[in-house]
XYZ file of C-alpha atoms in Angstrom:
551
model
C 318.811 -162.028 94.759
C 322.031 -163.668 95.035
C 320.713 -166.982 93.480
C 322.508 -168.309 90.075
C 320.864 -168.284 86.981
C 321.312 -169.355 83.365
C 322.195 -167.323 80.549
C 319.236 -169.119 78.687
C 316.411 -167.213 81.244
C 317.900 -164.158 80.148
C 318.017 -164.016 76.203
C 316.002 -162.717 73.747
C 313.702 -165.936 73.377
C 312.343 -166.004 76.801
C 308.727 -166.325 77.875
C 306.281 -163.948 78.353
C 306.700 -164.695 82.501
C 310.420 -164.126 81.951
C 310.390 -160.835 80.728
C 307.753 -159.567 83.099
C 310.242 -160.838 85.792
C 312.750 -159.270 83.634
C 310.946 -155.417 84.230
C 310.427 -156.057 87.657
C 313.988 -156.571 88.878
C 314.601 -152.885 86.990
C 311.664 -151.230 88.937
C 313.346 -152.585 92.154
C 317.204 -152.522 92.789
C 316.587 -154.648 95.673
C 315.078 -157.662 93.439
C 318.014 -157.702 91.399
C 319.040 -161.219 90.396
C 322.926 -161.741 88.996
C 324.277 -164.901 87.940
C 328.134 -166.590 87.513
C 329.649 -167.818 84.515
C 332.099 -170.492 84.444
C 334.820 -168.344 85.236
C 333.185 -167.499 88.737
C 332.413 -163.704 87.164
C 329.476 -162.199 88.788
C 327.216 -160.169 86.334
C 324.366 -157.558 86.282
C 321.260 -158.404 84.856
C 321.218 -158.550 80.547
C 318.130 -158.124 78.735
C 317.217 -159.134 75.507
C 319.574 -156.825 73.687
C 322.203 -157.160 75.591
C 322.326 -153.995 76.848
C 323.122 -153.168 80.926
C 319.914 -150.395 81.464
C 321.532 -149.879 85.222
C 324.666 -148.451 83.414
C 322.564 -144.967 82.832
C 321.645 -144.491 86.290
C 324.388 -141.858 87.898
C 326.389 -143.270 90.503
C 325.124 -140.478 92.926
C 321.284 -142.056 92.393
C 322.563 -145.551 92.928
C 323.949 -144.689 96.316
C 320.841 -142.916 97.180
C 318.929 -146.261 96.360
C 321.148 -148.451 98.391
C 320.721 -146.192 101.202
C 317.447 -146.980 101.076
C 317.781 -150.634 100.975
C 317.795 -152.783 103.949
C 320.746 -153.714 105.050
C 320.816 -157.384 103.604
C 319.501 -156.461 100.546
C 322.364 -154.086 100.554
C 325.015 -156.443 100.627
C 323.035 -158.759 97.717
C 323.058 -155.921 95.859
C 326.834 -155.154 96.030
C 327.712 -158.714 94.716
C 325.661 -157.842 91.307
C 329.340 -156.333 89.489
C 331.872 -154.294 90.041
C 330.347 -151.195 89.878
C 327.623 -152.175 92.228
C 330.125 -152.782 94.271
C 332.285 -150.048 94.362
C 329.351 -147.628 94.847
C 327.615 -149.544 97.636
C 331.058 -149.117 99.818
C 331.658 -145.746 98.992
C 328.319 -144.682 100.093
C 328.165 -146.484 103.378
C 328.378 -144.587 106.613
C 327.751 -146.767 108.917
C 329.560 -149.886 109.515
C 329.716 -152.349 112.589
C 332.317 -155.243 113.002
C 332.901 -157.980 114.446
C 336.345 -156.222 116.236
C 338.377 -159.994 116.708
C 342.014 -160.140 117.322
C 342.554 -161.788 113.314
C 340.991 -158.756 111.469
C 344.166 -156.861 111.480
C 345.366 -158.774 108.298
C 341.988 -157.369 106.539
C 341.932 -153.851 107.844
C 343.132 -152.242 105.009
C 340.963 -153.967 102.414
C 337.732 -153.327 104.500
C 338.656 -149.444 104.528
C 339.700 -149.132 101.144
C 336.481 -150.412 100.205
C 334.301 -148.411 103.167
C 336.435 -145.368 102.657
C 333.027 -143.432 103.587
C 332.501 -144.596 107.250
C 331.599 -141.980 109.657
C 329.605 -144.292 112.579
C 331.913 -147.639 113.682
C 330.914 -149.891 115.918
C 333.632 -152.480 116.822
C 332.242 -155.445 119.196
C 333.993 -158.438 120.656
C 332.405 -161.514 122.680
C 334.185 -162.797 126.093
C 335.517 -165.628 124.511
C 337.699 -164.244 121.828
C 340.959 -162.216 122.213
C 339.966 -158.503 120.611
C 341.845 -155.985 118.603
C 344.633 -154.758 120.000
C 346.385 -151.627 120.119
C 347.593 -151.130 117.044
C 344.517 -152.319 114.959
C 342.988 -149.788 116.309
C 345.536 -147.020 114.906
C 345.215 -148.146 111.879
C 341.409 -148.297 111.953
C 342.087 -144.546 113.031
C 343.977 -143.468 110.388
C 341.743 -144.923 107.903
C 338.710 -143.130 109.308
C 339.593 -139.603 110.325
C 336.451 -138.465 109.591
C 334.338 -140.628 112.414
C 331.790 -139.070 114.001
C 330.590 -141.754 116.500
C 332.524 -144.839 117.511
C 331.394 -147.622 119.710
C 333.761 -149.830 121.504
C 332.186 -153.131 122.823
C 334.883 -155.803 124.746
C 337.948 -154.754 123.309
C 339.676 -155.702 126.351
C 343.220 -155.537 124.499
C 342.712 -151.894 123.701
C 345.010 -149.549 126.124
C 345.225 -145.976 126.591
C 347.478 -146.140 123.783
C 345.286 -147.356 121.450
C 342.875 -144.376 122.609
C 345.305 -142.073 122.524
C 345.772 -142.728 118.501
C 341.761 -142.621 118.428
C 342.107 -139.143 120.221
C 344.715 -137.835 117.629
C 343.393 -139.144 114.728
C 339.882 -138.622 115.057
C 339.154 -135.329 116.009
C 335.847 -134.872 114.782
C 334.054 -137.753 117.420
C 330.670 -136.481 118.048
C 329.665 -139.218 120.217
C 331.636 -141.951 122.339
C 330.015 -145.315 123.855
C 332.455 -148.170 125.450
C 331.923 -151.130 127.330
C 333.829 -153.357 129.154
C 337.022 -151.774 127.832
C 340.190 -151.984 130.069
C 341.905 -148.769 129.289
C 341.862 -146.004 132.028
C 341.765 -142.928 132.985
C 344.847 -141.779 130.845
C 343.014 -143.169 127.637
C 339.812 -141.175 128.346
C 341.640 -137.799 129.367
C 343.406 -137.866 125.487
C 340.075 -138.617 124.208
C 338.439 -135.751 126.529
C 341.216 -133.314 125.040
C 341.793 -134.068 121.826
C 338.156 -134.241 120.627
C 336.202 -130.935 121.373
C 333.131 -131.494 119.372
C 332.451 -133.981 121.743
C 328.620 -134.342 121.977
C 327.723 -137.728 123.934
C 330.018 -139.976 126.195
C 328.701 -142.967 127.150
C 330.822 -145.349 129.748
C 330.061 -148.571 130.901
C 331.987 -151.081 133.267
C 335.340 -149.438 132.149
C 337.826 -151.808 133.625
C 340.601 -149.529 133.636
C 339.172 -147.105 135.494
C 337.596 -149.323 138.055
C 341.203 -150.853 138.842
C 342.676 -149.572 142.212
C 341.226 -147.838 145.262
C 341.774 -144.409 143.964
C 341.184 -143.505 140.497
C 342.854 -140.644 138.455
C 340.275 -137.741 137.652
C 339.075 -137.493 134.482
C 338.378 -134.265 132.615
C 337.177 -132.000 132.145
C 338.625 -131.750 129.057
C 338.097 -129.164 125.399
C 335.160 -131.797 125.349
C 333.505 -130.083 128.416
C 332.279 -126.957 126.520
C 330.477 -129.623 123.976
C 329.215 -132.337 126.117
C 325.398 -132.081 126.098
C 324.971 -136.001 127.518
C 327.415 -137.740 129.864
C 326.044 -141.669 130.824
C 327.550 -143.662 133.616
C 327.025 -147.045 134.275
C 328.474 -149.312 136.542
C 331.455 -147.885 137.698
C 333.412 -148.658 140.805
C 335.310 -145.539 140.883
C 332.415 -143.591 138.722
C 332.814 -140.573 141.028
C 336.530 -140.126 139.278
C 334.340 -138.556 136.289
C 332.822 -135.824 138.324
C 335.627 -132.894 137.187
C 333.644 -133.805 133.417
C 330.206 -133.522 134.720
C 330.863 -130.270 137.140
C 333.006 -128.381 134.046
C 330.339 -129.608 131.385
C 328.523 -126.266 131.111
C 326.258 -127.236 128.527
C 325.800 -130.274 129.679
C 321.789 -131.292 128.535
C 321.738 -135.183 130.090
C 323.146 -136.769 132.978
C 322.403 -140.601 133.513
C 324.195 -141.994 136.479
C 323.470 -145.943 136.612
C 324.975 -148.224 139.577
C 327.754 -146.546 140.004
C 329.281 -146.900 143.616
C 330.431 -143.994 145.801
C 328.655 -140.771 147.271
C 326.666 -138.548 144.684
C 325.326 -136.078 146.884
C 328.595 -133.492 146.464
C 328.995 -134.300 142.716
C 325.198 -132.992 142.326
C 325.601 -129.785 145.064
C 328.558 -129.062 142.952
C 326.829 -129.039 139.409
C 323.758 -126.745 141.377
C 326.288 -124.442 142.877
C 327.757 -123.625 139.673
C 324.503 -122.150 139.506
C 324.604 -122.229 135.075
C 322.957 -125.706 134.880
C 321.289 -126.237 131.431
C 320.549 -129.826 133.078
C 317.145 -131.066 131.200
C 317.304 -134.732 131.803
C 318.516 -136.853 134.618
C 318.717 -140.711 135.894
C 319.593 -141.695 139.112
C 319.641 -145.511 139.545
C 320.910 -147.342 142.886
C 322.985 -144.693 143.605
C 324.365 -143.552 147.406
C 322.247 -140.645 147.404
C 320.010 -138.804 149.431
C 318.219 -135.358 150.035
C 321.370 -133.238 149.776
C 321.524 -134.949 146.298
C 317.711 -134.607 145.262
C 317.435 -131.045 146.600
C 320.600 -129.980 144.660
C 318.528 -131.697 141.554
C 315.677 -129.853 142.023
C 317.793 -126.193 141.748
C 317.886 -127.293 137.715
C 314.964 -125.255 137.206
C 315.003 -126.409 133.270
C 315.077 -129.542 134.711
C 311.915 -131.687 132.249
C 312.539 -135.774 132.706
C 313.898 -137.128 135.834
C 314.207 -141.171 136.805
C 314.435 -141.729 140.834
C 315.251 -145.509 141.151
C 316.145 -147.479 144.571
C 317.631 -144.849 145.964
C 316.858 -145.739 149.126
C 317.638 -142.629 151.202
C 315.778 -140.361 149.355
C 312.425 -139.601 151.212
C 309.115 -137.260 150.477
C 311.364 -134.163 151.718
C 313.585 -134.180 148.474
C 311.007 -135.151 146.374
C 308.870 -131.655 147.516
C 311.735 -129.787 146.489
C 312.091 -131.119 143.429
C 308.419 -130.553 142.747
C 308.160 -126.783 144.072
C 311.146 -125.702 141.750
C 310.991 -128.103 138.651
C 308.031 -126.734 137.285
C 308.566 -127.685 133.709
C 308.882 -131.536 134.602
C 306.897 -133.852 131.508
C 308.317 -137.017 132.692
C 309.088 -138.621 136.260
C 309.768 -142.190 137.315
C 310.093 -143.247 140.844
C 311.066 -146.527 141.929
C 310.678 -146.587 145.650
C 311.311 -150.107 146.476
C 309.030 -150.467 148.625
C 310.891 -148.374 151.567
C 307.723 -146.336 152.039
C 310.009 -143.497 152.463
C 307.992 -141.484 149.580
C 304.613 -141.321 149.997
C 301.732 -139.153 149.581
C 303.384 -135.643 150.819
C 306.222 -136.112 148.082
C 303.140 -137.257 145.433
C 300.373 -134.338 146.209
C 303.751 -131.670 145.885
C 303.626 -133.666 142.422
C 300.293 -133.087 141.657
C 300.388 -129.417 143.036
C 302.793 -128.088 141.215
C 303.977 -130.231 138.019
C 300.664 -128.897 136.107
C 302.957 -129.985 132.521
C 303.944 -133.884 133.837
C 302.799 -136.224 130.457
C 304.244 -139.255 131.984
C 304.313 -140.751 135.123
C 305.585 -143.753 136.864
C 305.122 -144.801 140.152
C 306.748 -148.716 141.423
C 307.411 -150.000 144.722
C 305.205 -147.187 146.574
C 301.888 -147.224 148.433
C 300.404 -144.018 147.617
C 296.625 -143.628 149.010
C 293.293 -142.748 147.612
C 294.452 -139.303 148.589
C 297.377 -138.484 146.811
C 296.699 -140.651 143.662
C 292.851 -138.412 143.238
C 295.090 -135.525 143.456
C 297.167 -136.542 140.602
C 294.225 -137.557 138.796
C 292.658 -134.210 138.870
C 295.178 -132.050 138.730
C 297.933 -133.393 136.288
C 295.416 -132.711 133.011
C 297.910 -133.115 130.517
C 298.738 -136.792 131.720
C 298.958 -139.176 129.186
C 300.802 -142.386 129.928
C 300.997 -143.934 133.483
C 302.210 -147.000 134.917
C 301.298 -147.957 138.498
C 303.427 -151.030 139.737
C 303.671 -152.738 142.667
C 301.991 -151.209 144.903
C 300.053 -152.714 148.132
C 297.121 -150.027 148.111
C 296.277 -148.969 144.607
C 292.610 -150.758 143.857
C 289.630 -150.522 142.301
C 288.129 -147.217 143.772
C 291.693 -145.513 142.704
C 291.547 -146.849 139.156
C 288.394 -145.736 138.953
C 288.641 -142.363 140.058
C 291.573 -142.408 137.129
C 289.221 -143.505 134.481
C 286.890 -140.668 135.438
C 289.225 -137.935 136.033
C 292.281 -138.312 133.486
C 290.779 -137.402 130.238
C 294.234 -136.772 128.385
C 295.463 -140.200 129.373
C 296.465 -142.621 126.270
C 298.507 -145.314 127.649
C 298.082 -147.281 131.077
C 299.987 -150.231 132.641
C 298.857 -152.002 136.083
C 301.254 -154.456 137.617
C 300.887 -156.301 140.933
C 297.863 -154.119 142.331
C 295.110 -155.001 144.471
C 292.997 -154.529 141.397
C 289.844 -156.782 140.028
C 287.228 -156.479 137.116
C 285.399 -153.583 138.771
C 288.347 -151.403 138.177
C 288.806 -152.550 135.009
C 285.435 -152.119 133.264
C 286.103 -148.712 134.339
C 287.984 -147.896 131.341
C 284.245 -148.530 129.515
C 283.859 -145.458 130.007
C 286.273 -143.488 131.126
C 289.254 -142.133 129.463
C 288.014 -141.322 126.046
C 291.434 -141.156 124.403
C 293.101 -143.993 125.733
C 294.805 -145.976 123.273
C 296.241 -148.813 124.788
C 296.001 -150.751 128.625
C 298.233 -153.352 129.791
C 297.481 -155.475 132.894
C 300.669 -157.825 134.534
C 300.123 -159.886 137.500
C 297.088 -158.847 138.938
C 295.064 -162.144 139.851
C 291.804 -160.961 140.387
C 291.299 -159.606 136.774
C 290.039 -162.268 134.447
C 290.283 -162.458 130.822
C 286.564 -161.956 130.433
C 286.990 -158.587 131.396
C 289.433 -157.604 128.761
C 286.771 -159.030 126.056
C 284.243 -157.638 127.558
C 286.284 -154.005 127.203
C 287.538 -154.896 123.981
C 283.679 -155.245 122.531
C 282.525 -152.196 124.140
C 286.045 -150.416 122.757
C 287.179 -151.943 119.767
C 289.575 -149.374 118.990
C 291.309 -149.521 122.339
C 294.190 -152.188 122.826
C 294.192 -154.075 125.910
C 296.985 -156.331 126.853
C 296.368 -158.992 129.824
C 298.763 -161.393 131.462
C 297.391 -163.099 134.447
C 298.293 -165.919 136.046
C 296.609 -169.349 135.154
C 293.830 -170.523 137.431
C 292.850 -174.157 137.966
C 289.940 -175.837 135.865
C 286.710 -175.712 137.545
C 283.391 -177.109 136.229
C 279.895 -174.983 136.677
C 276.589 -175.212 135.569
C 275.824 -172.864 132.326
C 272.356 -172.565 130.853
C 271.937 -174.088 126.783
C 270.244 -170.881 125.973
C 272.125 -168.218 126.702
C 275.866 -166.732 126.412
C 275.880 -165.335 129.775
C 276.291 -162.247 129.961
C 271.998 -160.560 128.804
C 269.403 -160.718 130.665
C 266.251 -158.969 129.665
C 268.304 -157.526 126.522
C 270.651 -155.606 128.714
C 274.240 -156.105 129.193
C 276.214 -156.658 132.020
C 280.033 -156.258 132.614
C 281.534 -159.343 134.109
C 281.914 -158.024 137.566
C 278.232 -157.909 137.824
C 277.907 -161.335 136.914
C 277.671 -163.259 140.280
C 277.119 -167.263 141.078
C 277.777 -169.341 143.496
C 280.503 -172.295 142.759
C 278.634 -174.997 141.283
C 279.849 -177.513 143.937
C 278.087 -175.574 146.362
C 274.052 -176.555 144.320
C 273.718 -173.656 142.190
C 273.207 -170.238 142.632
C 271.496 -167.173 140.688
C 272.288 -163.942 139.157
C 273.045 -160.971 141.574
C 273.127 -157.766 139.595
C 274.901 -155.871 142.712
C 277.721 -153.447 141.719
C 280.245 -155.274 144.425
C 282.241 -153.484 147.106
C 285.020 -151.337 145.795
C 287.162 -152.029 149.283
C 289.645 -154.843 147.621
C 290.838 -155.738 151.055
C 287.623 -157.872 151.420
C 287.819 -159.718 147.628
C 287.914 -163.001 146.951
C 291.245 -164.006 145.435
C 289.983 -166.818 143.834
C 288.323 -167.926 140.848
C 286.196 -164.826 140.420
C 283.922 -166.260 137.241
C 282.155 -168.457 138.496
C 278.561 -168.130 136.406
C 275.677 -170.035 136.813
C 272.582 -169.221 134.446
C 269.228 -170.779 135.023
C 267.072 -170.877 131.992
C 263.660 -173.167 130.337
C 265.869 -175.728 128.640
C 267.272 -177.454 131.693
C 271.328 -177.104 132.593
C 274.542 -178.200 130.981
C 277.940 -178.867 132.323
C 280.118 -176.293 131.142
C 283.846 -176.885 131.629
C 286.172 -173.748 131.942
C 289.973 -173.861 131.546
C 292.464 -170.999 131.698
C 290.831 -168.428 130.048
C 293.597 -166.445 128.681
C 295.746 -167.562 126.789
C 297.525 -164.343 124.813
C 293.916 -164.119 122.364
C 291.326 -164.022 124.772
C 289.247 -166.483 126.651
C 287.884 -169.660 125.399
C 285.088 -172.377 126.942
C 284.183 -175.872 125.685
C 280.753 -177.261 126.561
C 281.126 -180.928 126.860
């Protein structure tokens, strides 16, 4: 596609390979090959009687097929001719540019060719001067019917230039800026203007974080549309909260590092006493138990993200868990400020009966509260436990046995070894797919080990790399049968070989991880009729699995 060709490959004399090529560039649009005469023409593809066969094919049917095309074949395919051409651009609805201060000049010929557009995305790096105001007007006039536009550094674009976007395009569905410097006055116009506003999305808006005290912003004819408002880092973030309390329908609220106090915007939204609130985040935010316990009066409430909010402690999380009842998805990111702990995770496991996803970071939960999630969340199917000081192998286990729904897992930074691993043997009879992160005491023997007994069960393993340590292996044997039975790894016990051998202990070992070795844990020494070896082991893992050369 795209290459030149000669008129000669295309005539009536060709080979038998030619023409065969020739009926598989008109089974595939996207294969299409066009070639330039002397006079820098481009043309479609001629056959042997000189007759264009992609001239019967409607122009509605073409579009359809470049919709379907990727989006460089696409543009290969709209250099073929004229028509090609004309009918690629008019059937395009989504377009992105690169939004730099010297496009003006070229404006009008882009949108007289993509005349179609209804999705925009306009995106400028740091170190180029953007469009400016009036680019932007005429973008707007040449694309009334927009229904989502995304703004990325166009840091020469005002509240005028919004203002003409609010005006002219009154059919926005869905909003997204970033690192913008209009203000307040630029999103009021677009807040008033555009009432089948459906998603707003607002991220370090310069113009609004200017100045101690911001102007407020909305609510707006968009406030009886707005199903998803998104906030992210915002010094004066709390100027939006007239939008999010008169947003009645208001489905999603994501509230990312934004400074200021939360805890009256959310008792405002629960006082209203209407709230159709399904979905909320609340990241680094200054909030505490007013906030959460004004959360948890969204009894529709289904997904909600707690992260580093450090004042929120196992009293708002109760709440939340006694009146959310229809919660499917919860992520809490304690930090490690042990200020939720197993009273805010048992109310969990009491009472959210319909939670399908669950993930717990930065807390230290015991054997306690993590059994009572095993056994009673039943319709739990992916978890993530990370960072956590007392997770280990008897709690792992106890999930393996208990959490039959489960499909996905991921263990990061836990006290956890091969014992709690091999598990997952057994266990969990549809899980799908386990990832382990920076947990040194499981070894990549394991995770072949569990992919042999499960081969349809994924396992990803990233440990950290452990020093190269020779030990004596026996000629005859692989390691891990004796007597024609198979052992998991953990049960596979020897001595260092620096320290004159050692022999097999087939002891299940302690589940208390406190009292592991956090060392080299595979350490194997097999004694057998054929005398010993030196066997050298290296890192075992190494993204494929583990490898050892006998030398």
């Amino acid at each position: 596609m795209g290459q030149s060709a000669s008129a000669h490959e295309y005539s009536s004399g060709g080979s038998s390979s030619s023409s065969t090529h020739h009926r598989s560039i008109t089974a595939n649009l996207s294969d299409a090959v066009s070639f330039t005469d002397g006079n820098d023409q481009i043309h479609p593809v001629i056959f042997g009687d000189n007759q264009d066969y992609t001239s019967e094919i409607p122009d509605e049917c073409l579009a359809l097929i470049f919709q379907s095309l990727s989006s460089g074949d696409r543009k290969r395919c709209s250099l073929v001719c004229r028509r090609w051409l004309l009918v690629e651009g008019q059937s395009r609805e989504r377009l992105s540019l690169n939004a730099v201060a010297d496009i003006y000049s070229q404006i009008p010929a882009i949108f007289s060719r993509f005349d179609s557009v209804t999705k925009l995305a306009l995106r400028c790096d740091r170190k180029s001067s953007s469009i400016d105001d009036e680019a932007l007007a005429l973008i707007s006039l040449r694309c009334r019917n927009l229904t989502r536009l995304k703004l990325r550094g166009c840091r020469q674009v005002t509240d005028l230039g919004m203002a003409f976007i609010a005006k002219n395009c009154k059919v926005l569905k869905k909003f997204s800026c970033g690192s913008c410097t209009f203000g307040a006055e630029g999103m009021n116009a677009l807040l008033d203007h555009c009432s089948s506003l459906e998603e707003l999305s607002v991220k370090r808006l310069r113009g609004v974080n200017d100045g101690v005290v911001a102007a407020p912003i909305g609510p707006g004819a968009a406030a009886s549309s707005l199903k998803s408002i998104c906030l992210k880092e915002l010094y004066n973030g709390l100027s939006f909260g007239p939008l999010i309390i008169g947003s009645k329908n208001l489905k999603t609220l994501k509230l990312l590092r934004c400074l200021g106090d939360w805890d009256r915007i959310l008792e405002a939204v629960a006082d209203r006493g209407d709230s159709n609130l399904v979905e909320i985040h609340l990241e680094r935010l200054q909030l505490s138990d007013i906030g959460l316990t004004a959360v948890s009066k969204c009894s529709q409430l289904e997904i909600l993200h707690l992260v580093k909010a450090l004042d929120c402690t196992n009293l708002g999380l109760v709440a939340v868990a006694e009146h959310c009842k229809l919660l499917r998805k919860l992520h809490i990111d304690g930090w490690r400020s042990n200020r939720i702990g197993d009273e805010g995770l048992i109310a969990i496991a009491k009472n959210s009966v319909n939670l399908q996803e669950f993930v717990l970071m930065g807390l230290n939960p015991s054997s306690v509260s993590m059994s009572a999630i095993a056994s009673n969340c039943k319709k739990l199917e992916r978890l993530a436990l990370c960072g956590s000081e007392t997770i280990g192998d008897a709690e792992i286990s106890y999930i393996a046995k208990k959490c039959v729904a489960l499909r996905k897992l991921c263990i990061k930074g836990c006290h956890v070894s091969d014992q709690g691993i091999e598990a997952f043997a057994w266990g969990c009879p549809n899980l799908v797919k386990i990832k382990v992160k920076k947990c040194r005491e499981v070894t990549s023997e394991v995770a072949d080990w569990l992919r042999a007994r499960r081969r349809s069960l994924t396992v990803s393993l990233d440990v950290e790399e452990t020093e190269v340590e020779t030990v004596e292996v026996s000629a005859s044997d692989a390691g891990e049968q004796e007597d024609g039975v198979e052992y998991p790894p953990s049960v596979i016990r020897v001595a260092n070989a620096g320290g004159g051998g050692g022999a097999v202990d087939a002891g299940v070992p302690s589940s208390n991880h406190a009292g592991r070795s956090s060392g080299f844990k595979s350490r194997i020494s097999f004694f057998g009729g054929r005398g010993l070896v030196a066997c050298t082991f290296g890192r075992w893992l190494n993204g494929n699995g583990g490898s050892n050369t006998v030398s």
